mmCIF file of C-alpha atoms in Angstrom:
data_model
loop_
_atom_site.group_PDB
_atom_site.id
_atom_site.type_symbol
_atom_site.label_atom_id
_atom_site.label_comp_id
_atom_site.label_asym_id
_atom_site.label_seq_id
_atom_site.Cartn_x
_atom_site.Cartn_y
_atom_site.Cartn_z
ATOM 1 C CA MET A 1 50.983 -65.740 3.571
ATOM 2 C CA PHE A 2 51.345 -65.321 -0.176
ATOM 3 C CA ILE A 3 53.550 -62.324 -1.077
ATOM 4 C CA VAL A 4 53.922 -60.806 -4.547
ATOM 5 C CA GLU A 5 57.691 -60.705 -4.960
ATOM 6 C CA ASP A 6 58.345 -59.439 -8.482
ATOM 7 C CA LYS A 7 57.162 -56.750 -10.842
ATOM 8 C CA GLY A 8 55.957 -59.274 -13.439
ATOM 9 C CA SER A 9 53.553 -60.903 -10.993
ATOM 10 C CA ALA A 10 52.283 -57.499 -9.890
ATOM 11 C CA ILE A 11 51.573 -56.508 -13.495
ATOM 12 C CA ALA A 12 49.798 -59.831 -14.133
ATOM 13 C CA LEU A 13 47.558 -59.195 -11.127
ATOM 14 C CA MET A 14 46.801 -55.668 -12.339
ATOM 15 C CA CYS A 15 45.886 -56.968 -15.806
ATOM 16 C CA ALA A 16 43.479 -59.497 -14.281
ATOM 17 C CA ALA A 17 42.027 -56.744 -12.083
ATOM 18 C CA LEU A 18 41.555 -54.566 -15.165
ATOM 19 C CA LEU A 19 39.548 -57.298 -16.912
ATOM 20 C CA PHE A 20 37.407 -58.115 -13.871
ATOM 21 C CA LEU A 21 36.726 -54.507 -12.835
ATOM 22 C CA GLY A 22 35.826 -53.566 -16.394
ATOM 23 C CA THR A 23 33.384 -56.466 -16.754
ATOM 24 C CA TRP A 24 31.231 -56.423 -13.621
ATOM 25 C CA PRO A 25 29.626 -53.022 -14.401
ATOM 26 C CA ALA A 26 28.449 -54.429 -17.733
ATOM 27 C CA LEU A 27 26.648 -57.272 -15.945
ATOM 28 C CA LEU A 28 24.790 -54.894 -13.619
ATOM 29 C CA THR A 29 23.927 -52.635 -16.553
ATOM 30 C CA LEU A 30 22.578 -55.657 -18.459
ATOM 31 C CA LEU A 31 20.227 -56.513 -15.590
ATOM 32 C CA GLU A 32 18.995 -52.926 -15.261
ATOM 33 C CA ARG A 33 18.247 -52.813 -18.983
ATOM 34 C CA ARG A 34 16.284 -56.055 -18.652
ATOM 35 C CA GLY A 35 14.110 -54.481 -15.960
ATOM 36 C CA ARG A 36 15.536 -56.012 -12.770
ATOM 37 C CA LEU A 37 15.320 -53.618 -9.838
ATOM 38 C CA PRO A 38 18.746 -52.192 -8.924
ATOM 39 C CA GLN A 39 18.063 -52.803 -5.222
ATOM 40 C CA HIS A 40 17.694 -56.544 -5.847
ATOM 41 C CA THR A 41 20.788 -56.628 -8.042
ATOM 42 C CA TYR A 42 23.011 -54.786 -5.565
ATOM 43 C CA LEU A 43 21.967 -57.002 -2.654
ATOM 44 C CA ASP A 44 23.008 -60.096 -4.626
ATOM 45 C CA TYR A 45 26.217 -58.395 -5.741
ATOM 46 C CA SER A 46 27.114 -57.485 -2.139
ATOM 47 C CA ILE A 47 26.942 -61.099 -0.974
ATOM 48 C CA THR A 48 29.484 -62.507 -3.431
ATOM 49 C CA ASN A 49 31.658 -59.386 -3.236
ATOM 50 C CA LEU A 50 32.195 -60.168 0.464
ATOM 51 C CA LEU A 51 32.600 -63.874 -0.308
ATOM 52 C CA ALA A 52 35.556 -63.078 -2.600
ATOM 53 C CA ALA A 53 37.333 -61.196 0.200
ATOM 54 C CA VAL A 54 36.752 -64.053 2.661
ATOM 55 C CA LEU A 55 38.116 -66.611 0.167
ATOM 56 C CA ILE A 56 41.226 -64.485 -0.478
ATOM 57 C CA ALA A 57 41.845 -64.020 3.263
ATOM 58 C CA LEU A 58 41.364 -67.703 4.147
ATOM 59 C CA THR A 59 43.585 -68.972 1.327
ATOM 60 C CA LEU A 60 46.301 -66.528 0.259
ATOM 61 C CA GLY A 61 46.221 -64.796 3.658
ATOM 62 C CA GLN A 62 46.937 -68.067 5.476
ATOM 63 C CA LEU A 63 49.599 -69.570 3.191
ATOM 64 C CA GLY A 64 53.007 -70.177 4.720
ATOM 65 C CA GLU A 65 54.365 -69.488 8.180
ATOM 66 C CA SER A 66 53.251 -66.449 10.170
ATOM 67 C CA LYS A 67 56.090 -63.959 10.847
ATOM 68 C CA GLN A 68 56.431 -61.144 13.351
ATOM 69 C CA ASP A 69 56.453 -58.412 10.713
ATOM 70 C CA MET A 70 54.047 -60.212 8.353
ATOM 71 C CA PRO A 71 51.533 -62.231 10.349
ATOM 72 C CA ASN A 72 48.902 -64.410 8.771
ATOM 73 C CA PHE A 73 45.258 -63.408 8.546
ATOM 74 C CA PHE A 74 43.969 -65.094 11.717
ATOM 75 C CA THR A 75 46.928 -63.811 13.749
ATOM 76 C CA GLN A 76 46.157 -60.223 12.806
ATOM 77 C CA LEU A 77 42.505 -60.425 13.804
ATOM 78 C CA SER A 78 43.499 -60.349 17.505
ATOM 79 C CA GLN A 79 46.174 -57.630 17.270
ATOM 80 C CA ASP A 80 45.766 -53.997 18.375
ATOM 81 C CA ASN A 81 45.643 -52.518 14.883
ATOM 82 C CA TRP A 82 42.358 -50.612 15.016
ATOM 83 C CA PRO A 83 43.651 -47.352 13.468
ATOM 84 C CA SER A 84 44.573 -49.258 10.323
ATOM 85 C CA VAL A 85 41.337 -51.241 10.462
ATOM 86 C CA LEU A 86 39.362 -47.991 10.515
ATOM 87 C CA PHE A 87 41.235 -46.730 7.435
ATOM 88 C CA ALA A 88 40.370 -49.978 5.639
ATOM 89 C CA MET A 89 36.714 -49.699 6.655
ATOM 90 C CA ALA A 90 36.601 -46.050 5.554
ATOM 91 C CA GLY A 91 37.852 -47.198 2.147
ATOM 92 C CA GLY A 92 35.070 -49.760 2.005
ATOM 93 C CA LEU A 93 32.487 -47.148 2.927
ATOM 94 C CA VAL A 94 33.412 -44.739 0.111
ATOM 95 C CA LEU A 95 33.734 -47.566 -2.417
ATOM 96 C CA SER A 96 30.289 -48.935 -1.562
ATOM 97 C CA ILE A 97 28.648 -45.510 -1.846
ATOM 98 C CA GLY A 98 30.550 -44.828 -5.076
ATOM 99 C CA ASN A 99 29.554 -48.136 -6.646
ATOM 100 C CA LEU A 100 25.936 -47.662 -5.580
ATOM 101 C CA SER A 101 25.894 -44.211 -7.201
ATOM 102 C CA THR A 102 27.374 -45.500 -10.446
ATOM 103 C CA GLN A 103 24.672 -48.184 -10.643
ATOM 104 C CA TYR A 104 22.115 -45.425 -11.202
ATOM 105 C CA ALA A 105 24.504 -43.215 -13.201
ATOM 106 C CA TRP A 106 24.971 -45.994 -15.799
ATOM 107 C CA ALA A 107 21.281 -45.665 -16.628
ATOM 108 C CA TYR A 108 21.290 -41.868 -16.900
ATOM 109 C CA VAL A 109 24.644 -41.236 -18.576
ATOM 110 C CA GLY A 110 25.605 -44.601 -20.097
ATOM 111 C CA LEU A 111 28.139 -47.258 -19.151
ATOM 112 C CA SER A 112 31.130 -45.993 -21.141
ATOM 113 C CA VAL A 113 30.927 -42.315 -20.222
ATOM 114 C CA THR A 114 30.192 -42.966 -16.537
ATOM 115 C CA GLU A 115 33.272 -45.168 -16.282
ATOM 116 C CA VAL A 116 35.388 -42.640 -18.175
ATOM 117 C CA ILE A 117 34.496 -39.711 -15.908
ATOM 118 C CA CYS A 118 34.859 -41.742 -12.709
ATOM 119 C CA ALA A 119 38.192 -43.133 -13.889
ATOM 120 C CA SER A 120 39.483 -39.653 -14.660
ATOM 121 C CA MET A 121 38.673 -38.465 -11.162
ATOM 122 C CA VAL A 122 40.325 -41.522 -9.639
ATOM 123 C CA VAL A 123 43.468 -40.885 -11.697
ATOM 124 C CA VAL A 124 43.657 -37.167 -10.937
ATOM 125 C CA ILE A 125 42.824 -37.414 -7.222
ATOM 126 C CA GLY A 126 43.547 -40.990 -6.159
ATOM 127 C CA THR A 127 46.718 -41.640 -8.138
ATOM 128 C CA THR A 128 48.246 -38.332 -7.061
ATOM 129 C CA LEU A 129 47.497 -39.065 -3.391
ATOM 130 C CA ASN A 130 48.917 -42.582 -3.708
ATOM 131 C CA TYR A 131 52.093 -41.293 -5.341
ATOM 132 C CA PHE A 132 52.919 -39.146 -2.307
ATOM 133 C CA LEU A 133 51.697 -41.744 0.215
ATOM 134 C CA ASP A 134 53.999 -44.305 -1.419
ATOM 135 C CA ASN A 135 56.994 -42.026 -0.811
ATOM 136 C CA ARG A 136 57.305 -41.512 -4.575
ATOM 137 C CA ILE A 137 58.451 -45.075 -5.317
ATOM 138 C CA ASN A 138 56.967 -44.765 -8.814
ATOM 139 C CA ARG A 139 58.831 -43.017 -11.618
ATOM 140 C CA ALA A 140 57.186 -39.609 -11.711
ATOM 141 C CA ASP A 141 58.043 -38.842 -15.337
ATOM 142 C CA ILE A 142 56.337 -42.033 -16.555
ATOM 143 C CA LEU A 143 53.530 -41.994 -13.969
ATOM 144 C CA PHE A 144 52.305 -38.497 -14.731
ATOM 145 C CA THR A 145 52.704 -39.066 -18.457
ATOM 146 C CA GLY A 146 50.203 -41.888 -17.988
ATOM 147 C CA VAL A 147 47.933 -39.568 -15.999
ATOM 148 C CA ALA A 148 48.098 -37.060 -18.864
ATOM 149 C CA CYS A 149 47.210 -39.786 -21.390
ATOM 150 C CA PHE A 150 44.257 -40.734 -19.237
ATOM 151 C CA LEU A 151 43.021 -37.156 -19.110
ATOM 152 C CA VAL A 152 43.261 -36.864 -22.897
ATOM 153 C CA ALA A 153 41.246 -40.075 -23.150
ATOM 154 C CA VAL A 154 38.663 -38.573 -20.788
ATOM 155 C CA ILE A 155 38.307 -35.517 -23.019
ATOM 156 C CA LEU A 156 37.886 -37.808 -26.018
ATOM 157 C CA GLY A 157 35.348 -39.882 -24.087
ATOM 158 C CA THR A 158 33.317 -36.789 -23.330
ATOM 159 C CA ALA A 159 33.412 -35.913 -27.030
ATOM 160 C CA VAL A 160 32.269 -39.462 -27.901
ATOM 161 C CA HIS A 161 29.300 -39.098 -25.558
ATOM 162 C CA ALA A 162 28.334 -35.698 -26.967
ATOM 163 C CA SER A 163 28.610 -36.934 -30.551
ATOM 164 C CA ASN A 164 26.650 -40.116 -29.830
ATOM 165 C CA ALA A 165 23.943 -38.167 -27.991
ATOM 166 C CA ALA A 166 23.575 -35.924 -31.034
ATOM 167 C CA ASP A 167 23.346 -39.021 -33.251
ATOM 168 C CA ASN A 168 20.556 -40.453 -31.068
ATOM 169 C CA GLU A 169 18.637 -37.179 -31.113
ATOM 170 C CA GLU A 170 18.831 -37.160 -34.901
ATOM 171 C CA LYS A 171 17.603 -40.764 -35.095
ATOM 172 C CA LEU A 172 14.617 -39.988 -32.893
ATOM 173 C CA SER A 173 13.710 -36.818 -34.760
ATOM 174 C CA GLU A 174 13.965 -38.478 -38.188
ATOM 175 C CA SER A 175 12.190 -41.716 -37.306
ATOM 176 C CA THR A 176 9.645 -42.651 -39.998
ATOM 177 C CA ASN A 177 7.774 -45.338 -38.043
ATOM 178 C CA GLY A 178 5.406 -43.145 -36.096
ATOM 179 C CA TYR A 179 7.791 -42.439 -33.219
ATOM 180 C CA ASN A 180 7.146 -38.723 -32.942
ATOM 181 C CA LEU A 181 8.222 -38.246 -29.363
ATOM 182 C CA GLY A 182 7.331 -35.304 -27.179
ATOM 183 C CA THR A 183 9.910 -33.391 -25.154
ATOM 184 C CA ASN A 184 10.101 -31.932 -21.657
ATOM 185 C CA GLY A 185 11.546 -28.617 -22.670
ATOM 186 C CA GLY A 186 14.662 -30.150 -24.139
ATOM 187 C CA MET A 187 15.937 -32.663 -26.659
ATOM 188 C CA GLU A 188 15.263 -35.804 -24.597
ATOM 189 C CA PRO A 189 12.059 -37.792 -25.298
ATOM 190 C CA SER A 190 9.376 -37.736 -22.615
ATOM 191 C CA LYS A 191 7.936 -40.767 -20.852
ATOM 192 C CA GLN A 192 4.469 -40.041 -22.282
ATOM 193 C CA GLY A 193 6.003 -39.950 -25.752
ATOM 194 C CA ILE A 194 7.462 -43.403 -25.260
ATOM 195 C CA HIS A 195 4.107 -44.790 -24.155
ATOM 196 C CA ASP A 196 2.364 -43.215 -27.153
ATOM 197 C CA ALA A 197 5.043 -44.538 -29.526
ATOM 198 C CA LEU A 198 4.642 -48.099 -28.302
ATOM 199 C CA GLU A 199 0.871 -47.824 -28.515
ATOM 200 C CA VAL A 200 1.158 -46.764 -32.181
ATOM 201 C CA ASP A 201 2.842 -50.030 -33.171
ATOM 202 C CA ILE A 202 0.435 -52.193 -31.178
ATOM 203 C CA GLU A 203 -2.586 -50.414 -32.617
ATOM 204 C CA ASN A 204 -1.116 -50.930 -36.109
ATOM 205 C CA GLY A 205 -1.130 -54.676 -35.574
ATOM 206 C CA ALA A 206 2.292 -55.357 -34.032
ATOM 207 C CA CYS A 207 2.247 -57.721 -31.072
ATOM 208 C CA ALA A 208 4.178 -56.937 -27.869
ATOM 209 C CA GLU A 209 6.847 -59.531 -28.692
ATOM 210 C CA GLU A 210 7.499 -57.967 -32.096
ATOM 211 C CA VAL A 211 7.763 -54.518 -30.547
ATOM 212 C CA THR A 212 10.856 -55.654 -28.622
ATOM 213 C CA ARG A 213 12.792 -56.857 -31.673
ATOM 214 C CA ALA A 214 14.094 -53.590 -33.087
ATOM 215 C CA GLU A 215 17.652 -53.496 -34.378
ATOM 216 C CA ALA A 216 20.249 -51.975 -32.053
ATOM 217 C CA GLY A 217 21.078 -48.390 -32.893
ATOM 218 C CA THR A 218 17.676 -47.474 -34.309
ATOM 219 C CA ALA A 219 15.155 -45.028 -32.858
ATOM 220 C CA GLU A 220 12.781 -47.921 -32.231
ATOM 221 C CA TYR A 221 15.440 -49.730 -30.213
ATOM 222 C CA LEU A 222 16.048 -46.659 -28.007
ATOM 223 C CA ILE A 223 12.334 -46.398 -27.306
ATOM 224 C CA GLU A 224 11.911 -50.100 -26.530
ATOM 225 C CA LEU A 225 14.898 -50.013 -24.199
ATOM 226 C CA GLU A 226 13.298 -47.198 -22.228
ATOM 227 C CA GLY A 227 10.079 -49.176 -22.017
ATOM 228 C CA ARG A 228 11.589 -52.250 -20.381
ATOM 229 C CA ARG A 229 14.461 -50.901 -18.233
ATOM 230 C CA SER A 230 14.003 -50.412 -14.480
ATOM 231 C CA VAL A 231 15.413 -46.851 -14.281
ATOM 232 C CA LYS A 232 13.440 -44.580 -16.629
ATOM 233 C CA VAL A 233 15.718 -41.888 -18.031
ATOM 234 C CA PHE A 234 13.938 -40.215 -20.977
ATOM 235 C CA GLY A 235 12.890 -36.696 -20.110
ATOM 236 C CA SER A 236 15.120 -36.528 -17.024
ATOM 237 C CA SER A 237 17.590 -33.745 -16.313
ATOM 238 C CA THR A 238 21.099 -34.250 -17.672
ATOM 239 C CA LEU A 239 22.482 -32.605 -14.522
ATOM 240 C CA LYS A 240 20.910 -35.344 -12.404
ATOM 241 C CA GLY A 241 22.975 -38.034 -14.109
ATOM 242 C CA LEU A 242 26.170 -35.977 -14.184
ATOM 243 C CA GLY A 243 25.739 -35.132 -10.504
ATOM 244 C CA LEU A 244 25.609 -38.840 -9.679
ATOM 245 C CA VAL A 245 28.698 -39.483 -11.805
ATOM 246 C CA PHE A 246 30.813 -36.777 -10.193
ATOM 247 C CA PHE A 247 29.705 -37.752 -6.691
ATOM 248 C CA ALA A 248 30.648 -41.357 -7.453
ATOM 249 C CA GLY A 249 33.997 -40.212 -8.865
ATOM 250 C CA VAL A 250 34.927 -38.401 -5.659
ATOM 251 C CA CYS A 251 34.044 -41.455 -3.554
ATOM 252 C CA LEU A 252 35.899 -43.894 -5.798
ATOM 253 C CA SER A 253 39.021 -41.712 -5.871
ATOM 254 C CA LEU A 254 39.425 -42.047 -2.091
ATOM 255 C CA PHE A 255 39.130 -45.790 -1.463
ATOM 256 C CA SER A 256 42.568 -46.788 -2.807
ATOM 257 C CA PRO A 257 44.471 -44.155 -0.734
ATOM 258 C CA ALA A 258 42.510 -45.351 2.317
ATOM 259 C CA LEU A 259 43.690 -48.943 1.691
ATOM 260 C CA ASN A 260 47.203 -47.618 1.167
ATOM 261 C CA LEU A 261 47.129 -45.965 4.605
ATOM 262 C CA ALA A 262 45.646 -49.111 6.147
ATOM 263 C CA THR A 263 48.441 -51.380 4.896
ATOM 264 C CA ASN A 264 51.455 -49.049 5.147
ATOM 265 C CA ASP A 265 50.638 -46.746 8.087
ATOM 266 C CA GLN A 266 52.322 -43.695 6.548
ATOM 267 C CA TRP A 267 50.779 -41.494 9.257
ATOM 268 C CA HIS A 268 52.242 -43.687 12.069
ATOM 269 C CA THR A 269 48.959 -44.317 13.866
ATOM 270 C CA LEU A 270 49.891 -47.822 15.085
ATOM 271 C CA LYS A 271 51.545 -48.409 18.450
ATOM 272 C CA GLY A 272 55.203 -49.408 18.492
ATOM 273 C CA GLY A 273 55.788 -53.072 17.698
ATOM 274 C CA VAL A 274 52.375 -53.595 16.098
ATOM 275 C CA PRO A 275 52.872 -54.841 12.524
ATOM 276 C CA HIS A 276 51.146 -53.186 9.598
ATOM 277 C CA LEU A 277 47.952 -54.756 8.314
ATOM 278 C CA VAL A 278 48.785 -57.223 5.567
ATOM 279 C CA VAL A 279 46.828 -56.581 2.386
ATOM 280 C CA TYR A 280 44.594 -59.635 2.924
ATOM 281 C CA THR A 281 43.462 -58.521 6.389
ATOM 282 C CA ALA A 282 42.937 -54.940 5.220
ATOM 283 C CA PHE A 283 40.914 -56.172 2.254
ATOM 284 C CA PHE A 284 38.745 -58.302 4.552
ATOM 285 C CA TYR A 285 37.810 -55.335 6.761
ATOM 286 C CA PHE A 286 37.406 -53.181 3.659
ATOM 287 C CA SER A 287 34.947 -55.652 2.144
ATOM 288 C CA MET A 288 33.052 -56.087 5.429
ATOM 289 C CA SER A 289 32.432 -52.339 5.453
ATOM 290 C CA CYS A 290 31.334 -52.468 1.783
ATOM 291 C CA PHE A 291 28.897 -55.232 2.614
ATOM 292 C CA VAL A 292 27.305 -53.538 5.636
ATOM 293 C CA ILE A 293 26.861 -50.186 3.856
ATOM 294 C CA GLY A 294 25.661 -51.732 0.592
ATOM 295 C CA VAL A 295 23.145 -54.082 2.195
ATOM 296 C CA GLY A 296 21.891 -51.479 4.663
ATOM 297 C CA LEU A 297 21.275 -48.801 2.031
ATOM 298 C CA ASN A 298 19.642 -51.165 -0.442
ATOM 299 C CA ILE A 299 17.270 -52.624 2.133
ATOM 300 C CA LEU A 300 16.264 -49.008 2.797
ATOM 301 C CA PHE A 301 15.874 -48.419 -0.962
ATOM 302 C CA LEU A 302 13.553 -51.435 -1.196
ATOM 303 C CA TYR A 303 10.960 -49.457 0.740
ATOM 304 C CA ARG A 304 12.088 -45.917 -0.107
ATOM 305 C CA PRO A 305 13.466 -46.144 -3.646
ATOM 306 C CA MET A 306 15.292 -43.374 -5.504
ATOM 307 C CA ALA A 307 15.368 -42.270 -9.157
ATOM 308 C CA GLY A 308 11.730 -43.234 -9.706
ATOM 309 C CA VAL A 309 12.369 -46.960 -9.247
ATOM 310 C CA PRO A 310 9.307 -48.935 -8.018
ATOM 311 C CA LYS A 311 8.997 -49.941 -4.369
ATOM 312 C CA SER A 312 9.777 -53.505 -3.406
ATOM 313 C CA SER A 313 10.168 -55.610 -0.262
ATOM 314 C CA PHE A 314 12.629 -58.056 1.206
ATOM 315 C CA ARG A 315 10.232 -60.895 0.457
ATOM 316 C CA ALA A 316 10.014 -59.787 -3.182
ATOM 317 C CA TYR A 317 13.818 -59.658 -3.338
ATOM 318 C CA LEU A 318 14.137 -63.216 -2.030
ATOM 319 C CA GLY A 319 11.718 -64.421 -4.693
ATOM 320 C CA ASP A 320 13.360 -62.551 -7.574
ATOM 321 C CA TRP A 321 15.581 -65.130 -9.321
ATOM 322 C CA GLU A 322 15.502 -63.496 -12.751
ATOM 323 C CA GLY A 323 19.133 -62.720 -13.598
ATOM 324 C CA ARG A 324 20.372 -63.427 -10.068
ATOM 325 C CA GLN A 325 23.280 -65.496 -11.361
ATOM 326 C CA TRP A 326 24.654 -62.481 -13.236
ATOM 327 C CA ALA A 327 24.446 -60.252 -10.156
ATOM 328 C CA LEU A 328 26.269 -62.896 -8.099
ATOM 329 C CA LEU A 329 28.939 -63.216 -10.791
ATOM 330 C CA ALA A 330 29.364 -59.432 -10.843
ATOM 331 C CA GLY A 331 30.055 -59.450 -7.104
ATOM 332 C CA LEU A 332 32.743 -62.112 -7.490
ATOM 333 C CA LEU A 333 34.412 -60.248 -10.352
ATOM 334 C CA CYS A 334 34.436 -56.977 -8.417
ATOM 335 C CA GLY A 335 35.683 -58.653 -5.235
ATOM 336 C CA PHE A 336 38.545 -60.511 -6.888
ATOM 337 C CA GLY A 337 39.325 -57.505 -9.079
ATOM 338 C CA ASN A 338 39.719 -55.225 -6.066
ATOM 339 C CA GLY A 339 41.747 -57.870 -4.244
ATOM 340 C CA PHE A 340 44.147 -58.314 -7.166
ATOM 341 C CA GLN A 341 44.491 -54.537 -7.502
ATOM 342 C CA PHE A 342 45.490 -54.173 -3.851
ATOM 343 C CA MET A 343 47.887 -57.134 -4.003
ATOM 344 C CA GLY A 344 49.580 -55.616 -7.044
ATOM 345 C CA GLY A 345 49.619 -52.201 -5.393
ATOM 346 C CA GLN A 346 51.265 -53.544 -2.263
ATOM 347 C CA ALA A 347 54.178 -54.785 -4.377
ATOM 348 C CA ALA A 348 54.470 -52.198 -7.134
ATOM 349 C CA GLY A 349 52.919 -49.115 -5.582
ATOM 350 C CA TYR A 350 49.271 -48.147 -5.382
ATOM 351 C CA ALA A 351 49.770 -45.339 -7.894
ATOM 352 C CA ALA A 352 50.817 -47.860 -10.549
ATOM 353 C CA ALA A 353 47.991 -50.206 -9.504
ATOM 354 C CA ASP A 354 45.572 -47.409 -10.348
ATOM 355 C CA ALA A 355 46.259 -48.369 -13.966
ATOM 356 C CA VAL A 356 43.198 -50.589 -13.557
ATOM 357 C CA GLU A 357 41.206 -47.355 -13.691
ATOM 358 C CA ALA A 358 41.621 -47.747 -17.447
ATOM 359 C CA LEU A 359 38.719 -50.169 -17.035
ATOM 360 C CA PRO A 360 36.562 -48.044 -19.382
ATOM 361 C CA LEU A 361 38.609 -49.732 -22.112
ATOM 362 C CA VAL A 362 36.964 -53.010 -21.115
ATOM 363 C CA SER A 363 33.583 -51.495 -20.271
ATOM 364 C CA THR A 364 33.382 -49.792 -23.668
ATOM 365 C CA PHE A 365 34.074 -53.140 -25.357
ATOM 366 C CA TRP A 366 31.222 -54.773 -23.447
ATOM 367 C CA GLY A 367 29.002 -51.762 -24.101
ATOM 368 C CA ILE A 368 29.482 -52.251 -27.825
ATOM 369 C CA VAL A 369 29.129 -56.053 -27.781
ATOM 370 C CA LEU A 370 26.275 -56.433 -25.266
ATOM 371 C CA PHE A 371 24.273 -53.240 -25.605
ATOM 372 C CA GLY A 372 24.922 -52.054 -29.144
ATOM 373 C CA GLU A 373 26.313 -48.730 -27.946
ATOM 374 C CA TYR A 374 27.420 -46.530 -30.866
ATOM 375 C CA ARG A 375 25.619 -48.823 -33.335
ATOM 376 C CA ARG A 376 24.573 -46.881 -36.455
ATOM 377 C CA SER A 377 26.430 -43.805 -35.207
ATOM 378 C CA SER A 378 28.174 -41.207 -37.356
ATOM 379 C CA LYS A 379 31.728 -41.394 -38.703
ATOM 380 C CA LYS A 380 32.668 -38.640 -36.281
ATOM 381 C CA THR A 381 31.550 -40.769 -33.319
ATOM 382 C CA TYR A 382 33.449 -43.818 -34.578
ATOM 383 C CA THR A 383 36.621 -41.774 -35.107
ATOM 384 C CA LEU A 384 36.458 -40.322 -31.599
ATOM 385 C CA LEU A 385 35.736 -43.773 -30.149
ATOM 386 C CA VAL A 386 38.828 -45.320 -31.756
ATOM 387 C CA LEU A 387 41.011 -42.426 -30.586
ATOM 388 C CA MET A 388 39.660 -42.796 -27.042
ATOM 389 C CA LEU A 389 40.421 -46.523 -26.933
ATOM 390 C CA LEU A 390 43.940 -45.987 -28.293
ATOM 391 C CA MET A 391 44.613 -43.372 -25.630
ATOM 392 C CA PHE A 392 43.376 -45.763 -22.931
ATOM 393 C CA VAL A 393 45.880 -48.361 -24.143
ATOM 394 C CA ALA A 394 48.642 -45.758 -23.845
ATOM 395 C CA ALA A 395 47.456 -44.829 -20.344
ATOM 396 C CA VAL A 396 47.516 -48.439 -19.131
ATOM 397 C CA ALA A 397 50.982 -49.066 -20.551
ATOM 398 C CA THR A 398 52.560 -45.941 -19.082
ATOM 399 C CA LEU A 399 51.025 -46.295 -15.617
ATOM 400 C CA MET A 400 52.172 -49.906 -15.361
ATOM 401 C CA ALA A 401 55.636 -49.010 -16.648
ATOM 402 C CA SER A 402 55.977 -46.507 -13.793
ATOM 403 C CA SER A 403 55.724 -49.202 -11.103
ATOM 404 C CA GLY A 404 58.502 -49.380 -8.565
ATOM 405 C CA HIS A 405 58.965 -52.087 -5.935
ATOM 406 C CA ARG A 406 58.035 -51.636 -2.306
ATOM 407 C CA SER A 407 60.491 -53.097 0.144
ATOM 408 C CA THR A 408 58.921 -55.665 2.451
ATOM 409 C CA LYS A 409 61.742 -55.454 4.964
#
């Protein structure tokens, strides 16, 4: 079995996890914006997410000679370790529900802000729980300085979202190309207004293909995006999106402590002489639970969709190959990202491994590059955005610097 022995290797794993976990949400957001049904995307994602866990277990979990206190993957499958297995599966359950909630929240609230709020809740709740579960092996002065930096970044992220939302409202209200959108009692454009706006261009001689070529950051682009995406958000309640985000944040803040309990048995639930679950076995059970919950719920959502998404069927899912490769890639990135996070956490402490919750740093980058977020925004928005990214860098550095080393003896 492969064991992370030094702090440098643990930090390298956490950096890779940060990149992977910050990238896969962008791929799912891309597919939603292109009109692919989220049920189809999540089913594809679930398959390769489980595949990553199986590959990690069968390779790294089987390397070397099996020992009494650190058995290999196959050896542990037959041991009486069900209390720890249940903790691992509980972690998979809350992660799957959290990820499923964020898939819809990205549409309502935006990629960057959803990740920022969820990350803040993971840091405040999850990192604090992991610190005490790990018997305080991390340096508290550095660890909680990093937590404070993260919270400041969250406040800045909220300010970025508010400023950018105001910029978008101004663009829509000042549009000179016939896009005079209606409202549903608030500042957000209504669905009927979008339809009318698109009809104006077509009636004025613009073909459908030309209507989808607006420059990112313009009012026309915002309207066209709403017209082709699978989750329609204009005119919806802001509280609906924020409710999804906060629910997801609570779920995501609990999965890492659950894995911590599964691999270290701090509550002494295992019988005497039964070795702790190694991280590879725990991650396998964790991912199996993710897969069952994710697939089960999304098959249900095919026939009883939420958030106004159209109905589908399992046959329609099997025939939907548009963008499937990106959904499969997203599952691999998330699977390996979670695996690397847990491997790094087993060596350096799960509280320090929660530094990967600075993934909004990566997600914001992809949001700007892929989706044109903050394009043509005000100087105030750009200033707040830069400050937020700088604070995320400080948060990552301080959380990783707090890492201790867990004894494997």
